[in-house]
Amino acid sequence: MTDKSSCCLQRAAATPKLNSDYHFEYTECDVLGSRWRVAVPNKADTCTGLPDPVKGTQCTFSCSEGEFLDMQSQQCQKCAAGTYSLGTSVAFDEWDSLPTSFVTHGVTTNGGDGHTDCSKLVHTVPLSTWTPKDDYIASNTDECTAVLSYAVSLKQPGTVSFEYFYPDNSIYFEFFVQNDQCQSTDSESRWMKTSENNWSKYRVDLNNGNNVLYWRTTGYTLQGSVVKPVLLRNIAISGVAYTSECFHCKPGTHSAKPGSARCAPCPADTYSTKGATVCHQCELDKYAEAGSGSCKPRPACTNSDYFYTHTPCDSEGKTRLMYKWIEPKICNETIEGAVSLPASGEKQTCPPCNPGFFVTNSSTCEPCTHGFYSNGTACAECPVGTEPVMGFEYKWWNTMPSNMKSSIYRREFTWEVAGEYVYTTPGDQDTDYMMLVLTVSGYRLPQSMAKDSERSELSRITFVFETTCTADCKFYFLAVSENNRFCHMYGSAPRNSPYAYLIQSNSTVTFTWTFKRTDEFNMERKYSGDVAKIYSIHITNVIGGVASQCRRCALSSANSACVPCPPGHYMVSGTGVCRRCSVNTFIRADQPVGEAACVQCGPNTRTNKAYSACLSDCTLDVQTRGGAPLHYDFSPLSNVTSFHSSPRFTTKGLRYFHHFNVGLCGKEGRVPATCVDNVTESGREVKGYVCQSTVVPSEIRSQSVVSSQPFLIGDSLVGVTTDTALSGISSPKWLFPSESSLPDVVFYYKSSETTQACKRGRSATIRLRCNPTVTAKDHITLPSNCSEGTCDGCSFHFLWESQHACPLCTKNHYREIVSACIQGIQKTTYVWQQPLQCYGGESLPAQKVSACVTLDFWLKFGVSTGTIAAVLLISISCYFWKKTRKLQYKYSKLMMSSGGKECELPTADSCAIMEGEDAEDDLMDLTKKPFFTKIKSFSRERTSDGFDSVPLKSSSLLHQRDEEDSDDA
């Protein structure tokens, strides 16, 4: 920026002269915002022949970018090619000297006279002012305060913007603005933030009127340390009324078209002079950096003009050695005495992975997961009762670690990996700060050392390095945290020089290794062979680090870094030995050591797969006294259910509710009850079995409901039983009186969250009561005497009435009714026992219909059968009686034939019973007698000897009958 630009800002700017006698200016603006254009003589004694004043443009008038105001015509015109204009802005991008509109001075701040002018120190000490450095202006580096100021008058609100590089906290750097009333920028916003690697941009709004801009730095130095200056460039100010001339492009830039707002820099190997419209190509044996105003002869290439690096490992575990020219390449390898670039591609065996990493199938290195450690080959799990020692240990350099990066002001990758070390490559200039940055987020002592934290060091960083210098090189180590800053400087250092630094606070720390070859400013690379090498870096106790070993520890909680026992096992105190817990137990999260860590699950619950909690599968069997067992299935009630208390009102009449969410039971993977806070930005959310939040109706806010103050009532299930107390939690029957003989089933829950009022945590009981008439699944009520669900704020009680809370129906819950036999049909009907106290389970059997026989039929059948039986009995009796009579007759006949002699048998021809004599049984006299006569003869009296008197036929009588028969014939 030329001096003319400052004149435009301090007063009305001068136009290009129309003649040598006068020029035009504007008068001061009046209260109406008007002004006059007047001719001002160039010589004091010239007062005649001047043009008359004319009405000028409005005070707010301005031209666009790439234009200037022609005072003769008072019209905006485009800038010619090779020039530029910012319109209502001015820019300062050339710092070969300090523009006259800028003022810089220095004052002391370290003892002595409080306002000593530091700009007049001994010539051997750098001046304590801002110093132009071609492309930028640099601050002081001593313990003085250096101020750079600039005054500007704006006709309309504008802005000021600039770029700065602030790498060193050893300097306090602030920027502020004072206005017409000497009011400064707020103290909180005036301090600049450090910039680690790149230029930072800053922008501030300015009010119209007079503004004074201040850039101020105050340095302090530690023993043996060197302060890095603050650098400024590209200062731009907008809001000026107009500019009356265009500015020529500076050397190394150009503008090809009229009306340019800025000049473009020339690319590398081209140059331009002041006011150029094009950039000119350098000759083949010359070179130019980007934005150069001239070309320079190319020097002969030397070993310092290239560097080497390694490619990532391939699938065969090989890396290639690669040589590269330093970009941009400025040397000439064809002239006499020049060296050529060595051949690339030589294969070498990849170095091992760093400790805590393992080799993948593609020969790359990946970190071991938490709980594993490695020596750089394969990951192994830490044994039970040990913990991984977390940190970072870099001693092999095939690739740059992901949490490290290197850069200088203008380019990246200034440190290159070389297998056994990482080193600095030659830079663009010998004065470059070549930085390697490592950021660590935090630190934590191992659990085995946490109890003795006062005597244990939190963390330590150790690195081994080497510097090779032919000039006044400097090697800095910088550790910067939020509350602390440390810097140490080395010069030339031999190989394997160690350095250690203790980290005392747990905060993010940025470690920076910076190498500068010389403080001597020279565009040529005279000391590119000077190099810094770092062989190893080791940081201990890093949060998010990797482990190279495991240390014995004491398992104190489930959240401990100490490797726990497998699920369902506890650790024997101090031994690292794991033993299995008994059946149906879970491991306490707060005390996983000792047999006391195994906690028995409550009644009717089972442990989960992780042995961390007890669950209920929503089924239950209850044995009643003297009755059949009851089977319950609460699965229809297992989904998350919501309900709320009766409305409450604040002192200002705002209505709100206590909203409850309940997840009664379920197996692993169940959806928990969730309560959220959608009022605050935190969006807090709690999950468990039972939770509560306070909700406000939707008309208060745009959300459907406004939910706040969520908290857990029960995050673990204690047990399921019909008892009124379990594990110190009670559910009195008087809270929910019942006349039913069926017992209520109670779910007991507790929460691990403790408060000042609930030092043992909160608890909840949900009493399930059978009510077949309730069809809704969410019929939940609160105690009548504790309308908010709790009387003490810690113990909550709920009654859930539902048909799904009834036992499953079985055969014992219904009976059968058999109807009378009607028209040969009989029906069997099944009905429920009353009152009905079951739901689901077995259904009522369908009505049965069967065939049957009526009573009249059986009566007739019985009479008929009896009659037939009686006739048959009589017939049989008569038959046997007749047979008896025959035998008596034959016996009598035998007796008569024997003549009364005992023990003598009759002769064969007189009284013998011949074969077939039975056929003559009808010869008895009875055969010819009438039936009644025969009956009468049967009933005659027996003789005194007990035998019936039977008349026997004589031979004459038989003979006589034979004759009668023959006569008849």
Short mmCIF file of C-alpha atoms in Angstrom, two decimals, residues 30-327:
data_model
loop_
_atom_site.label_atom_id
_atom_site.label_comp_id
_atom_site.label_asym_id
_atom_site.label_seq_id
_atom_site.Cartn_x
_atom_site.Cartn_y
_atom_site.Cartn_z
CA ASP A 30 -22.82 18.98 6.58
CA VAL A 31 -25.64 17.80 8.83
CA LEU A 32 -27.68 16.92 5.75
CA GLY A 33 -24.99 14.63 4.39
CA SER A 34 -24.12 17.00 1.52
CA ARG A 35 -20.77 18.37 0.42
CA TRP A 36 -19.11 20.48 -2.31
CA ARG A 37 -16.35 19.76 -4.74
CA VAL A 38 -13.78 22.58 -4.69
CA ALA A 39 -10.55 23.24 -6.51
CA VAL A 40 -7.51 23.52 -4.28
CA PRO A 41 -4.41 25.29 -5.67
CA ASN A 42 -1.21 23.33 -5.64
CA LYS A 43 0.73 26.48 -4.83
CA ALA A 44 -0.12 28.71 -1.89
CA ASP A 45 0.11 31.92 -3.83
CA THR A 46 -2.30 30.81 -6.58
CA CYS A 47 -5.81 32.06 -5.82
CA THR A 48 -7.24 33.05 -9.20
CA GLY A 49 -8.41 31.16 -12.24
CA LEU A 50 -9.77 28.25 -10.20
CA PRO A 51 -13.02 26.46 -11.24
CA ASP A 52 -16.10 27.37 -9.27
CA PRO A 53 -17.28 25.01 -6.50
CA VAL A 54 -19.94 22.56 -7.62
CA LYS A 55 -22.37 20.32 -5.77
CA GLY A 56 -20.58 17.14 -4.77
CA THR A 57 -21.80 13.56 -4.36
CA GLN A 58 -23.56 12.45 -1.21
CA CYS A 59 -21.31 11.56 1.68
CA THR A 60 -22.45 7.93 1.51
CA PHE A 61 -21.56 7.66 -2.16
CA SER A 62 -19.07 4.91 -3.01
CA CYS A 63 -17.72 3.01 -5.99
CA SER A 64 -17.71 -0.76 -6.44
CA GLU A 65 -14.64 -2.98 -6.39
CA GLY A 66 -12.39 -2.44 -9.38
CA GLU A 67 -13.56 1.19 -9.77
CA PHE A 68 -12.39 4.65 -8.70
CA LEU A 69 -14.11 8.03 -8.46
CA ASP A 70 -13.08 10.48 -11.23
CA MET A 71 -13.25 13.85 -9.45
CA GLN A 72 -13.54 15.75 -12.73
CA SER A 73 -16.75 14.01 -13.78
CA GLN A 74 -17.67 12.73 -10.27
CA GLN A 75 -18.43 9.33 -11.83
CA CYS A 76 -17.07 5.87 -11.04
CA GLN A 77 -14.74 4.45 -13.68
CA LYS A 78 -13.05 1.06 -14.03
CA CYS A 79 -9.43 0.61 -13.13
CA ALA A 80 -7.08 -0.05 -16.02
CA ALA A 81 -5.35 -3.43 -16.49
CA GLY A 82 -2.35 -3.76 -14.21
CA THR A 83 -4.09 -1.82 -11.44
CA TYR A 84 -6.74 -2.65 -8.88
CA SER A 85 -9.19 -1.03 -6.49
CA LEU A 86 -11.15 -2.35 -3.52
CA GLY A 87 -13.92 0.20 -3.91
CA THR A 88 -14.88 1.12 -0.38
CA SER A 89 -11.96 -0.87 1.04
CA VAL A 90 -8.21 -0.56 1.34
CA ALA A 91 -5.73 -3.41 1.74
CA PHE A 92 -2.16 -3.69 2.98
CA ASP A 93 -0.41 -6.69 1.51
CA GLU A 94 3.07 -5.28 0.86
CA TRP A 95 5.37 -5.06 3.86
CA ASP A 96 8.71 -4.18 2.40
CA SER A 97 8.43 -1.08 4.57
CA LEU A 98 5.99 0.20 7.15
CA PRO A 99 3.27 2.34 5.53
CA THR A 100 3.32 5.92 6.82
CA SER A 101 -0.27 5.56 8.03
CA PHE A 102 0.88 2.92 10.53
CA VAL A 103 2.60 3.74 13.82
CA THR A 104 4.65 1.31 15.91
CA HIS A 105 6.48 1.79 19.21
CA GLY A 106 7.58 -0.26 22.21
CA VAL A 107 7.53 0.15 26.01
CA THR A 108 9.16 -1.92 28.73
CA THR A 109 7.14 -4.15 31.04
CA ASN A 110 9.84 -5.81 33.14
CA GLY A 111 10.98 -3.57 36.00
CA GLY A 112 12.97 -0.35 35.63
CA ASP A 113 11.19 2.69 34.34
CA GLY A 114 7.63 1.77 33.68
CA HIS A 115 7.47 3.50 30.31
CA THR A 116 10.96 3.21 28.90
CA ASP A 117 10.97 3.37 25.09
CA CYS A 118 12.05 -0.11 24.07
CA SER A 119 12.57 1.02 20.49
CA LYS A 120 15.86 2.68 21.56
CA LEU A 121 17.66 -0.32 22.99
CA VAL A 122 21.24 -1.22 22.18
CA HIS A 123 21.68 -2.06 18.54
CA THR A 124 22.74 -5.62 19.40
CA VAL A 125 19.27 -6.39 20.72
CA PRO A 126 16.33 -6.70 18.28
CA LEU A 127 14.15 -3.62 18.22
CA SER A 128 11.02 -3.99 20.31
CA THR A 129 8.68 -2.87 17.56
CA TRP A 130 6.78 -4.44 14.68
CA THR A 131 9.16 -5.08 11.80
CA PRO A 132 8.15 -5.40 8.09
CA LYS A 133 9.25 -8.69 6.48
CA ASP A 134 8.23 -8.29 2.80
CA ASP A 135 5.06 -10.41 2.84
CA TYR A 136 4.20 -9.87 6.51
CA ILE A 137 5.07 -7.78 9.53
CA ALA A 138 6.54 -9.44 12.64
CA SER A 139 6.20 -8.53 16.31
CA ASN A 140 8.93 -8.24 18.92
CA THR A 141 10.45 -11.31 20.59
CA ASP A 142 11.77 -9.77 23.82
CA GLU A 143 10.11 -8.78 27.08
CA CYS A 144 8.86 -5.42 25.81
CA THR A 145 5.40 -4.44 24.67
CA ALA A 146 5.20 -3.64 20.96
CA VAL A 147 2.19 -1.68 19.62
CA LEU A 148 1.12 -1.35 15.99
CA SER A 149 -1.70 1.18 15.39
CA TYR A 150 -3.65 2.54 12.47
CA ALA A 151 -6.26 5.34 12.39
CA VAL A 152 -9.10 5.39 9.87
CA SER A 153 -12.25 7.49 9.38
CA LEU A 154 -15.21 5.56 7.99
CA LYS A 155 -18.18 7.18 6.29
CA GLN A 156 -20.28 4.05 6.77
CA PRO A 157 -20.07 0.95 8.99
CA GLY A 158 -17.31 -1.35 7.81
CA THR A 159 -14.99 -4.15 8.86
CA VAL A 160 -11.33 -4.86 9.44
CA SER A 161 -9.89 -8.28 8.65
CA PHE A 162 -6.38 -9.66 8.80
CA GLU A 163 -4.42 -12.90 8.90
CA TYR A 164 -2.10 -13.72 11.76
CA PHE A 165 0.24 -16.49 12.84
CA TYR A 166 0.51 -16.83 16.62
CA PRO A 167 2.45 -20.03 17.47
CA ASP A 168 3.97 -19.16 20.84
CA ASN A 169 2.16 -18.61 24.13
CA SER A 170 5.23 -16.82 25.42
CA ILE A 171 3.75 -13.70 23.84
CA TYR A 172 0.46 -12.15 24.85
CA PHE A 173 -1.23 -10.99 21.65
CA GLU A 174 -4.28 -8.74 21.62
CA PHE A 175 -6.21 -6.72 19.06
CA PHE A 176 -8.69 -3.97 19.95
CA VAL A 177 -10.38 -0.91 18.46
CA GLN A 178 -11.01 2.54 19.94
CA ASN A 179 -13.81 4.68 18.52
CA ASP A 180 -14.59 8.40 18.66
CA GLN A 181 -15.44 8.16 22.35
CA CYS A 182 -12.22 6.28 23.11
CA GLN A 183 -14.25 3.17 23.86
CA SER A 184 -12.25 -0.03 23.40
CA THR A 185 -13.19 -3.54 22.39
CA ASP A 186 -14.41 -5.81 25.20
CA SER A 187 -11.49 -7.23 27.10
CA GLU A 188 -12.78 -10.79 26.73
CA SER A 189 -12.73 -10.71 22.92
CA ARG A 190 -9.47 -8.82 22.36
CA TRP A 191 -7.13 -11.76 23.11
CA MET A 192 -6.13 -13.77 20.06
CA LYS A 193 -6.14 -17.56 20.01
CA THR A 194 -2.91 -19.39 19.25
CA SER A 195 -2.50 -20.92 15.80
CA GLU A 196 -0.46 -24.09 15.80
CA ASN A 197 0.37 -24.66 12.15
CA ASN A 198 -1.46 -22.35 9.77
CA TRP A 199 -2.41 -18.73 9.38
CA SER A 200 -5.62 -17.76 11.15
CA LYS A 201 -8.14 -15.20 9.96
CA TYR A 202 -9.79 -12.60 12.17
CA ARG A 203 -12.57 -10.11 11.40
CA VAL A 204 -14.15 -7.30 13.43
CA ASP A 205 -17.01 -4.94 12.62
CA LEU A 206 -16.26 -1.19 12.71
CA ASN A 207 -18.61 1.72 13.33
CA ASN A 208 -18.69 4.75 11.07
CA GLY A 209 -16.58 7.64 12.24
CA ASN A 210 -13.05 7.64 13.55
CA ASN A 211 -11.54 4.28 14.53
CA VAL A 212 -8.06 3.49 15.80
CA LEU A 213 -6.89 -0.12 15.38
CA TYR A 214 -4.32 -1.56 17.79
CA TRP A 215 -2.23 -4.74 17.55
CA ARG A 216 -0.26 -5.21 20.77
CA THR A 217 2.14 -7.93 21.87
CA THR A 218 3.87 -8.44 25.22
CA GLY A 219 6.61 -11.04 25.49
CA TYR A 220 8.12 -12.96 28.37
CA THR A 221 10.95 -15.43 28.09
CA LEU A 222 11.95 -18.49 30.08
CA GLN A 223 15.54 -19.27 30.76
CA GLY A 224 17.13 -20.77 27.67
CA SER A 225 14.02 -20.35 25.52
CA VAL A 226 13.45 -18.33 22.36
CA VAL A 227 10.15 -16.61 21.69
CA LYS A 228 8.52 -16.95 18.27
CA PRO A 229 7.13 -13.65 16.93
CA VAL A 230 3.54 -12.95 15.96
CA LEU A 231 3.15 -12.41 12.21
CA LEU A 232 0.53 -10.23 10.46
CA ARG A 233 -0.41 -9.94 6.80
CA ASN A 234 -3.26 -9.03 4.42
CA ILE A 235 -4.87 -6.29 6.52
CA ALA A 236 -8.06 -5.08 4.81
CA ILE A 237 -10.41 -2.29 5.91
CA SER A 238 -13.85 -1.64 4.40
CA GLY A 239 -16.24 1.27 4.90
CA VAL A 240 -14.25 4.18 3.43
CA ALA A 241 -16.39 6.51 1.31
CA TYR A 242 -14.46 6.17 -1.93
CA THR A 243 -11.06 5.91 -3.49
CA SER A 244 -10.07 8.41 -6.14
CA GLU A 245 -7.34 6.35 -7.78
CA CYS A 246 -6.41 2.78 -8.62
CA PHE A 247 -3.26 1.14 -7.29
CA HIS A 248 -0.63 -0.61 -9.35
CA CYS A 249 -0.18 -4.35 -8.85
CA LYS A 250 2.96 -5.04 -6.83
CA PRO A 251 5.84 -7.01 -8.36
CA GLY A 252 5.04 -10.72 -8.56
CA THR A 253 1.33 -10.05 -9.22
CA HIS A 254 -0.74 -8.97 -12.19
CA SER A 255 -4.25 -8.02 -13.30
CA ALA A 256 -5.08 -8.89 -16.88
CA LYS A 257 -8.51 -7.27 -17.17
CA PRO A 258 -9.76 -3.73 -16.48
CA GLY A 259 -11.85 -3.33 -13.32
CA SER A 260 -9.89 -5.77 -11.17
CA ALA A 261 -10.54 -5.81 -7.44
CA ARG A 262 -7.21 -7.47 -6.67
CA CYS A 263 -4.07 -8.70 -8.36
CA ALA A 264 -3.34 -12.40 -8.86
CA PRO A 265 0.10 -13.75 -7.86
CA CYS A 266 2.32 -15.12 -10.58
CA PRO A 267 2.80 -18.91 -10.52
CA ALA A 268 6.16 -20.54 -9.84
CA ASP A 269 8.89 -20.01 -12.41
CA THR A 270 7.24 -16.80 -13.61
CA TYR A 271 7.73 -13.17 -12.60
CA SER A 272 6.24 -9.71 -13.09
CA THR A 273 7.14 -6.10 -12.43
CA LYS A 274 5.02 -3.40 -10.82
CA GLY A 275 1.75 -2.72 -12.63
CA ALA A 276 2.04 -5.85 -14.78
CA THR A 277 -0.82 -7.18 -16.85
CA VAL A 278 0.82 -10.59 -17.48
CA CYS A 279 3.47 -12.79 -15.84
CA HIS A 280 6.63 -13.62 -17.78
CA GLN A 281 8.19 -17.08 -17.92
CA CYS A 282 11.66 -17.49 -16.45
CA GLU A 283 14.47 -18.80 -18.61
CA LEU A 284 15.27 -22.52 -18.36
CA ASP A 285 18.36 -21.99 -16.23
CA LYS A 286 16.49 -19.71 -13.83
CA TYR A 287 13.65 -20.14 -11.37
CA ALA A 288 11.21 -18.03 -9.38
CA GLU A 289 8.97 -18.86 -6.45
CA ALA A 290 5.29 -18.11 -6.72
CA GLY A 291 4.66 -14.36 -6.48
CA SER A 292 8.23 -13.40 -7.38
CA GLY A 293 9.18 -10.14 -9.00
CA SER A 294 12.32 -11.55 -10.65
CA CYS A 295 14.01 -14.82 -11.61
CA LYS A 296 17.16 -16.30 -10.07
CA PRO A 297 19.79 -18.63 -11.54
CA ARG A 298 19.24 -22.30 -10.72
CA PRO A 299 22.05 -23.66 -8.54
CA ALA A 300 23.57 -27.07 -9.10
CA CYS A 301 21.66 -29.85 -7.37
CA THR A 302 23.27 -31.23 -4.23
CA ASN A 303 22.46 -33.98 -1.76
CA SER A 304 20.55 -31.38 0.23
CA ASP A 305 18.03 -30.85 -2.57
CA TYR A 306 16.32 -34.22 -2.18
CA PHE A 307 15.09 -36.38 0.66
CA TYR A 308 14.07 -39.97 1.14
CA THR A 309 11.00 -41.64 2.59
CA HIS A 310 9.44 -45.08 2.86
CA THR A 311 6.25 -46.35 1.28
CA PRO A 312 3.68 -48.16 3.44
CA CYS A 313 4.26 -51.88 3.85
CA ASP A 314 2.81 -54.08 1.12
CA SER A 315 1.15 -57.48 1.50
CA GLU A 316 4.59 -59.13 1.45
CA GLY A 317 5.80 -57.07 4.41
CA LYS A 318 8.13 -55.00 2.25
CA THR A 319 8.60 -51.25 1.96
CA ARG A 320 10.25 -49.29 -0.82
CA LEU A 321 12.88 -46.60 -0.33
CA MET A 322 11.81 -43.54 -2.31
CA TYR A 323 13.86 -40.42 -3.18
CA LYS A 324 12.12 -37.13 -3.99
CA TRP A 325 13.22 -33.66 -4.98
CA ILE A 326 12.30 -30.93 -2.57
CA GLU A 327 9.32 -29.04 -4.00
#
